[in-house]
C-alpha cells in the first residue's frame, strides 16, 4: 500500500513536470498498466523513464527574438540522481532501492543541478538570428508605400501629358477666337500665358477672353485621380471618364432670356435636382429628343417649346448626333447661379446673383483608359462651343416667348419673396429697433438739457404721426372691405 | 474694320482678367478627401504614439500620403510636410 502511494506521488510529480518542461515524459499511458507486483511496476516505469530522458532541453523564452537553450549533461544528472537518492532515501524510507527513485530524483535533481551548474545564457545577437519573418509587417507596409509613390508619379505624369495633348490640339482654335488664352490672374498686365493653370494633380484650368459676345470662357480639364492609388482601385470597380467642363460667360446684351439643357438622361436628372435655375424654370421631366432627330441617349430640358425649336437647328442637331457619346450635358441659361445652396438658417434673404452662361460638359473617350491622341477627338466639340456662342447671340425669342419668359421670372421671384417674407419682416423689424435704440442713445448722450428736451419732443411727434398713418390705413381697408 | 469684324471674332478691348472663383465654400464642396485624410492621419498618429500601436502609426503614414496626393496646389507645403511628420 505504501508503495502504491509512493508510486502515485511519483506519477503526479512526473505528470506535472512533463507538462511544464519535458516533452519526453509523456508516458502516463504506460503507467496505467498495473501489475500486482509493485516492484515490477517500478522497474518498468523507471526503465522507460530512464531511456527516454537522455537529453533534456529546457527552453525559456525571455522575449520573442532571443531564445536560451539549456542542455544538461546526462551523466552528471544521473550521478546526481544517485547521490540524492541516497540522501533522500535515507531520510524518507530506507528499505527502498536507489533505483526506485531514479525518476523521482529527477525533479529535485533538476533544482539542485540548477544550483550546481551555473546556467550560461548565451544571447543570440539580434542580427544573426534575424529572420525576415519578424519584420514582415514593416516590409509589407514599406512595399505598399513604394507602390503608392510609384503610382503617384506615374498618374501625375499621365495626367500632365493628357492635359498638354489637349492644349496642343486646341491651341490654334482658341488663339484664333480669343485674344487672351491662358491667364492665372496674377500678372499685372493681361497677357496670354499660353499654358494651363494646374490647380491640382488632376484638374487643369484655362481662361480665355477677348471675343465678341462673351466675357470669357473658362475651360476645366477634370481628369481622373490617377495619382491616388485608392482611386485607381475604386475605378476598377466602376469605370469613370475624364471630363472637360467649359463655362462661357455671356454679355448681358448678347443673350436672350431662356433656360435650356440637353444631355444624357442621367445627367439631366441630376442637374435638374442640383441646379437652381433648372429646378425653378424647367419643372418638367427631361423629354426625349427623338422629335428633333437626336439619338435616344440624349434628352432635353427646356423652359418652353419655342426655345427648343430655336436651338435645335440642323447644325446643332448634327453636332449632337455625331458626338453624342462624348456629350454629357449642354446647359444654356440666363439665370445661372450655380448649384442650389443649402443654408442652415433656411432660405437666403436675397436671390442669388445670376449670370448669362453657357455650360458644356464633355466626356473624354476611352472611359478612363485615355491616351493623348484621344484628345484630338474633342476638337469638333470645341467647334460646337464656338458655334453655340454665336448662335446664342443670334437667337432671339419672339414677342410671345419673351412675355412667357418674363412671366416665369416674375413668378419665380414672387415665390422666393413669399418664402422669405417672414425672415425679411424680422430683418426689417430688427433694423427699426436698432434705429430707435441709436436715436435714444443720442438723446441720452446730449449734455445740453434743452437740446435733449427738443430731441425727445421731435421723436414723440414722429411716433404720433406714424400711429395716425396706421390708423388711417386701417380705416381705409375697413371701408374697402365694406 | 468691317472685314475685321467678319473674320476675326477677337476683341482685344474686351479682355477680362481671370478671377479665381470665390473660395468661401468651394474647397469643402469640391472634395473633402484631403481634409478628412489629414484629420484621420493626425488622429491615428496620436493613437499610435499614446497607445504604442505600430499599425496605427502605419495607417497614419498612409493617410498623410493620400491626403498629399489629393491636395489642392494652393495649400501650404509646410502643412504637408508637418502632416508627414
mmCIF file of N, CA, C and O in Angstrom, chain A residues 138 141 144-145 148 175 177-178 183 187-188 190 198-200 207 209-212 225 227-228 230, chain B residues 8-12 14-18 31 33 54 58 61-62 65-66 68-73:
data_model
loop_
_atom_site.group_PDB
_atom_site.id
_atom_site.type_symbol
_atom_site.label_atom_id
_atom_site.label_comp_id
_atom_site.label_asym_id
_atom_site.label_seq_id
_atom_site.Cartn_x
_atom_site.Cartn_y
_atom_site.Cartn_z
ATOM 1 N N UNK A 138 6.626 45.480 -41.338
ATOM 2 C CA UNK A 138 7.328 46.650 -41.870
ATOM 3 C C UNK A 138 7.565 46.521 -43.364
ATOM 4 O O UNK A 138 7.355 47.450 -44.132
ATOM 5 N N UNK A 141 4.365 47.080 -45.285
ATOM 6 C CA UNK A 141 3.951 48.479 -45.309
ATOM 7 C C UNK A 141 4.831 49.309 -46.230
ATOM 8 O O UNK A 141 4.344 50.142 -46.999
ATOM 9 N N UNK A 144 3.963 48.646 -49.730
ATOM 10 C CA UNK A 144 2.730 49.350 -50.084
ATOM 11 C C UNK A 144 2.978 50.819 -50.353
ATOM 12 O O UNK A 144 2.466 51.400 -51.317
ATOM 13 N N UNK A 145 3.797 51.423 -49.494
ATOM 14 C CA UNK A 145 4.084 52.846 -49.670
ATOM 15 C C UNK A 145 4.829 53.096 -50.976
ATOM 16 O O UNK A 145 4.545 54.057 -51.696
ATOM 17 N N UNK A 148 2.501 52.986 -53.741
ATOM 18 C CA UNK A 148 1.689 54.205 -53.782
ATOM 19 C C UNK A 148 2.463 55.345 -54.431
ATOM 20 O O UNK A 148 1.932 56.096 -55.257
ATOM 21 N N UNK A 175 -6.675 80.275 -80.052
ATOM 22 C CA UNK A 175 -5.966 81.523 -80.329
ATOM 23 C C UNK A 175 -6.590 82.290 -81.471
ATOM 24 O O UNK A 175 -6.468 83.515 -81.548
ATOM 25 N N UNK A 177 -9.746 82.505 -81.845
ATOM 26 C CA UNK A 177 -11.024 83.042 -81.393
ATOM 27 C C UNK A 177 -10.912 83.994 -80.222
ATOM 28 O O UNK A 177 -11.818 84.779 -79.980
ATOM 29 N N UNK A 178 -9.868 83.864 -79.458
ATOM 30 C CA UNK A 178 -9.757 84.688 -78.259
ATOM 31 C C UNK A 178 -8.442 85.435 -78.248
ATOM 32 O O UNK A 178 -7.413 84.908 -78.662
ATOM 33 N N UNK A 183 -4.653 82.623 -68.520
ATOM 34 C CA UNK A 183 -4.404 83.717 -67.594
ATOM 35 C C UNK A 183 -4.601 83.175 -66.190
ATOM 36 O O UNK A 183 -5.597 82.509 -65.912
ATOM 37 N N UNK A 187 -0.664 88.127 -63.054
ATOM 38 C CA UNK A 187 0.159 89.127 -63.756
ATOM 39 C C UNK A 187 -0.489 90.490 -63.696
ATOM 40 O O UNK A 187 -1.708 90.619 -63.626
ATOM 41 N N UNK A 188 0.342 91.526 -63.773
ATOM 42 C CA UNK A 188 -0.201 92.893 -63.755
ATOM 43 C C UNK A 188 -0.916 93.180 -65.055
ATOM 44 O O UNK A 188 -1.986 93.761 -65.082
ATOM 45 N N UNK A 190 -2.588 92.045 -68.800
ATOM 46 C CA UNK A 190 -3.376 90.926 -69.337
ATOM 47 C C UNK A 190 -2.668 90.350 -70.548
ATOM 48 O O UNK A 190 -2.991 90.661 -71.686
ATOM 49 N N UNK A 198 -2.399 74.743 -63.434
ATOM 50 C CA UNK A 198 -2.585 73.459 -62.759
ATOM 51 C C UNK A 198 -3.131 73.698 -61.366
ATOM 52 O O UNK A 198 -2.423 74.228 -60.505
ATOM 53 N N UNK A 199 -4.370 73.335 -61.174
ATOM 54 C CA UNK A 199 -4.966 73.571 -59.862
ATOM 55 C C UNK A 199 -4.649 72.422 -58.913
ATOM 56 O O UNK A 199 -4.563 72.576 -57.716
ATOM 57 N N UNK A 200 -4.474 71.272 -59.509
ATOM 58 C CA UNK A 200 -4.380 70.034 -58.753
ATOM 59 C C UNK A 200 -3.544 69.065 -59.558
ATOM 60 O O UNK A 200 -3.156 69.377 -60.678
ATOM 61 N N UNK A 207 -8.256 79.968 -68.944
ATOM 62 C CA UNK A 207 -9.179 81.095 -69.082
ATOM 63 C C UNK A 207 -8.905 81.791 -70.396
ATOM 64 O O UNK A 207 -7.770 82.177 -70.686
ATOM 65 N N UNK A 209 -10.286 84.898 -73.037
ATOM 66 C CA UNK A 209 -11.134 86.079 -73.044
ATOM 67 C C UNK A 209 -10.803 86.940 -74.242
ATOM 68 O O UNK A 209 -9.791 86.747 -74.923
ATOM 69 N N UNK A 210 -11.682 87.906 -74.504
ATOM 70 C CA UNK A 210 -11.413 88.825 -75.597
ATOM 71 C C UNK A 210 -12.055 88.364 -76.882
ATOM 72 O O UNK A 210 -11.376 88.081 -77.861
ATOM 73 N N UNK A 211 -13.380 88.294 -76.860
ATOM 74 C CA UNK A 211 -14.108 87.882 -78.055
ATOM 75 C C UNK A 211 -15.440 88.592 -78.084
ATOM 76 O O UNK A 211 -15.943 89.019 -77.041
ATOM 77 N N UNK A 212 -16.026 88.646 -79.278
ATOM 78 C CA UNK A 212 -17.386 89.193 -79.359
ATOM 79 C C UNK A 212 -18.317 88.292 -78.553
ATOM 80 O O UNK A 212 -18.061 87.109 -78.390
ATOM 81 N N UNK A 225 -8.421 60.811 -60.872
ATOM 82 C CA UNK A 225 -7.330 60.922 -59.915
ATOM 83 C C UNK A 225 -6.372 59.762 -60.113
ATOM 84 O O UNK A 225 -6.340 58.822 -59.317
ATOM 85 N N UNK A 227 -3.336 59.804 -59.739
ATOM 86 C CA UNK A 227 -2.199 59.844 -58.836
ATOM 87 C C UNK A 227 -2.522 59.207 -57.486
ATOM 88 O O UNK A 227 -1.630 59.010 -56.677
ATOM 89 N N UNK A 228 -3.781 58.891 -57.246
ATOM 90 C CA UNK A 228 -4.182 58.315 -55.959
ATOM 91 C C UNK A 228 -4.501 56.845 -56.169
ATOM 92 O O UNK A 228 -5.442 56.505 -56.876
ATOM 93 N N UNK A 230 -5.805 54.604 -54.272
ATOM 94 C CA UNK A 230 -7.128 54.177 -53.824
ATOM 95 C C UNK A 230 -8.171 54.429 -54.896
ATOM 96 O O UNK A 230 -9.046 53.615 -55.163
ATOM 97 N N UNK B 8 -12.556 88.073 -87.913
ATOM 98 C CA UNK B 8 -11.840 87.866 -86.660
ATOM 99 C C UNK B 8 -12.763 88.174 -85.486
ATOM 100 O O UNK B 8 -13.093 89.331 -85.265
ATOM 101 N N UNK B 9 -13.143 87.162 -84.747
ATOM 102 C CA UNK B 9 -14.051 87.425 -83.627
ATOM 103 C C UNK B 9 -13.354 88.003 -82.404
ATOM 104 O O UNK B 9 -13.995 88.322 -81.417
ATOM 105 N N UNK B 10 -12.064 88.130 -82.476
ATOM 106 C CA UNK B 10 -11.348 88.572 -81.271
ATOM 107 C C UNK B 10 -11.523 90.056 -81.028
ATOM 108 O O UNK B 10 -11.571 90.846 -81.969
ATOM 109 N N UNK B 11 -11.625 90.400 -79.782
ATOM 110 C CA UNK B 11 -11.766 91.793 -79.400
ATOM 111 C C UNK B 11 -10.770 92.093 -78.284
ATOM 112 O O UNK B 11 -11.032 91.827 -77.113
ATOM 113 N N UNK B 12 -9.664 92.648 -78.613
ATOM 114 C CA UNK B 12 -8.651 92.914 -77.589
ATOM 115 C C UNK B 12 -9.132 93.892 -76.533
ATOM 116 O O UNK B 12 -8.668 93.880 -75.401
ATOM 117 N N UNK B 14 -11.937 93.904 -75.182
ATOM 118 C CA UNK B 14 -12.951 93.320 -74.294
ATOM 119 C C UNK B 14 -12.356 92.204 -73.442
ATOM 120 O O UNK B 14 -13.039 91.258 -73.082
ATOM 121 N N UNK B 15 -11.113 92.350 -73.144
ATOM 122 C CA UNK B 15 -10.462 91.284 -72.386
ATOM 123 C C UNK B 15 -10.786 91.438 -70.909
ATOM 124 O O UNK B 15 -10.696 92.524 -70.361
ATOM 125 N N UNK B 16 -11.143 90.338 -70.306
ATOM 126 C CA UNK B 16 -11.434 90.319 -68.878
ATOM 127 C C UNK B 16 -10.402 89.439 -68.194
ATOM 128 O O UNK B 16 -10.089 88.369 -68.673
ATOM 129 N N UNK B 17 -9.933 89.881 -67.040
ATOM 130 C CA UNK B 17 -8.923 89.085 -66.345
ATOM 131 C C UNK B 17 -9.574 87.908 -65.652
ATOM 132 O O UNK B 17 -10.744 87.932 -65.283
ATOM 133 N N UNK B 18 -8.777 86.886 -65.440
ATOM 134 C CA UNK B 18 -9.252 85.685 -64.759
ATOM 135 C C UNK B 18 -9.397 85.959 -63.273
ATOM 136 O O UNK B 18 -8.485 86.450 -62.626
ATOM 137 N N UNK B 31 -14.224 68.720 -52.813
ATOM 138 C CA UNK B 31 -13.682 67.407 -52.471
ATOM 139 C C UNK B 31 -13.125 67.434 -51.057
ATOM 140 O O UNK B 31 -12.099 68.047 -50.822
ATOM 141 N N UNK B 33 -11.841 65.055 -49.423
ATOM 142 C CA UNK B 33 -10.908 63.947 -49.117
ATOM 143 C C UNK B 33 -9.626 64.389 -48.428
ATOM 144 O O UNK B 33 -9.274 63.823 -47.402
ATOM 145 N N UNK B 54 1.773 49.833 -33.380
ATOM 146 C CA UNK B 54 2.537 50.072 -34.603
ATOM 147 C C UNK B 54 1.647 50.284 -35.800
ATOM 148 O O UNK B 54 1.877 51.131 -36.654
ATOM 149 N N UNK B 58 1.416 53.234 -38.911
ATOM 150 C CA UNK B 58 1.479 52.968 -40.343
ATOM 151 C C UNK B 58 0.256 53.530 -41.058
ATOM 152 O O UNK B 58 0.356 54.120 -42.139
ATOM 153 N N UNK B 61 0.669 57.129 -41.562
ATOM 154 C CA UNK B 61 1.566 57.462 -42.682
ATOM 155 C C UNK B 61 0.808 57.364 -43.999
ATOM 156 O O UNK B 61 0.885 58.238 -44.869
ATOM 157 N N UNK B 62 0.030 56.286 -44.139
ATOM 158 C CA UNK B 62 -0.752 56.120 -45.361
ATOM 159 C C UNK B 62 -1.730 57.270 -45.546
ATOM 160 O O UNK B 62 -1.884 57.806 -46.647
ATOM 161 N N UNK B 65 -0.083 60.324 -46.823
ATOM 162 C CA UNK B 65 0.258 60.199 -48.234
ATOM 163 C C UNK B 65 -0.953 60.439 -49.110
ATOM 164 O O UNK B 65 -0.891 61.146 -50.121
ATOM 165 N N UNK B 66 -2.086 59.851 -48.722
ATOM 166 C CA UNK B 66 -3.297 60.009 -49.523
ATOM 167 C C UNK B 66 -3.733 61.462 -49.516
ATOM 168 O O UNK B 66 -4.133 62.018 -50.538
ATOM 169 N N UNK B 68 -1.850 64.040 -49.192
ATOM 170 C CA UNK B 68 -0.939 64.797 -50.040
ATOM 171 C C UNK B 68 -1.281 64.615 -51.504
ATOM 172 O O UNK B 68 -1.291 65.562 -52.287
ATOM 173 N N UNK B 69 -1.582 63.375 -51.893
ATOM 174 C CA UNK B 69 -1.872 63.104 -53.303
ATOM 175 C C UNK B 69 -3.134 63.820 -53.761
ATOM 176 O O UNK B 69 -3.238 64.256 -54.903
ATOM 177 N N UNK B 70 -4.104 63.965 -52.857
ATOM 178 C CA UNK B 70 -5.368 64.568 -53.250
ATOM 179 C C UNK B 70 -5.436 66.059 -53.007
ATOM 180 O O UNK B 70 -6.449 66.676 -53.272
ATOM 181 N N UNK B 71 -4.372 66.631 -52.494
ATOM 182 C CA UNK B 71 -4.485 68.018 -52.041
ATOM 183 C C UNK B 71 -4.506 68.975 -53.207
ATOM 184 O O UNK B 71 -4.069 68.673 -54.311
ATOM 185 N N UNK B 72 -5.030 70.165 -52.933
ATOM 186 C CA UNK B 72 -5.039 71.231 -53.945
ATOM 187 C C UNK B 72 -3.686 71.929 -53.901
ATOM 188 O O UNK B 72 -3.056 72.033 -52.855
ATOM 189 N N UNK B 73 -3.292 72.443 -55.043
ATOM 190 C CA UNK B 73 -1.954 73.023 -55.126
ATOM 191 C C UNK B 73 -1.863 74.315 -54.333
ATOM 192 O O UNK B 73 -0.774 74.762 -53.998
#
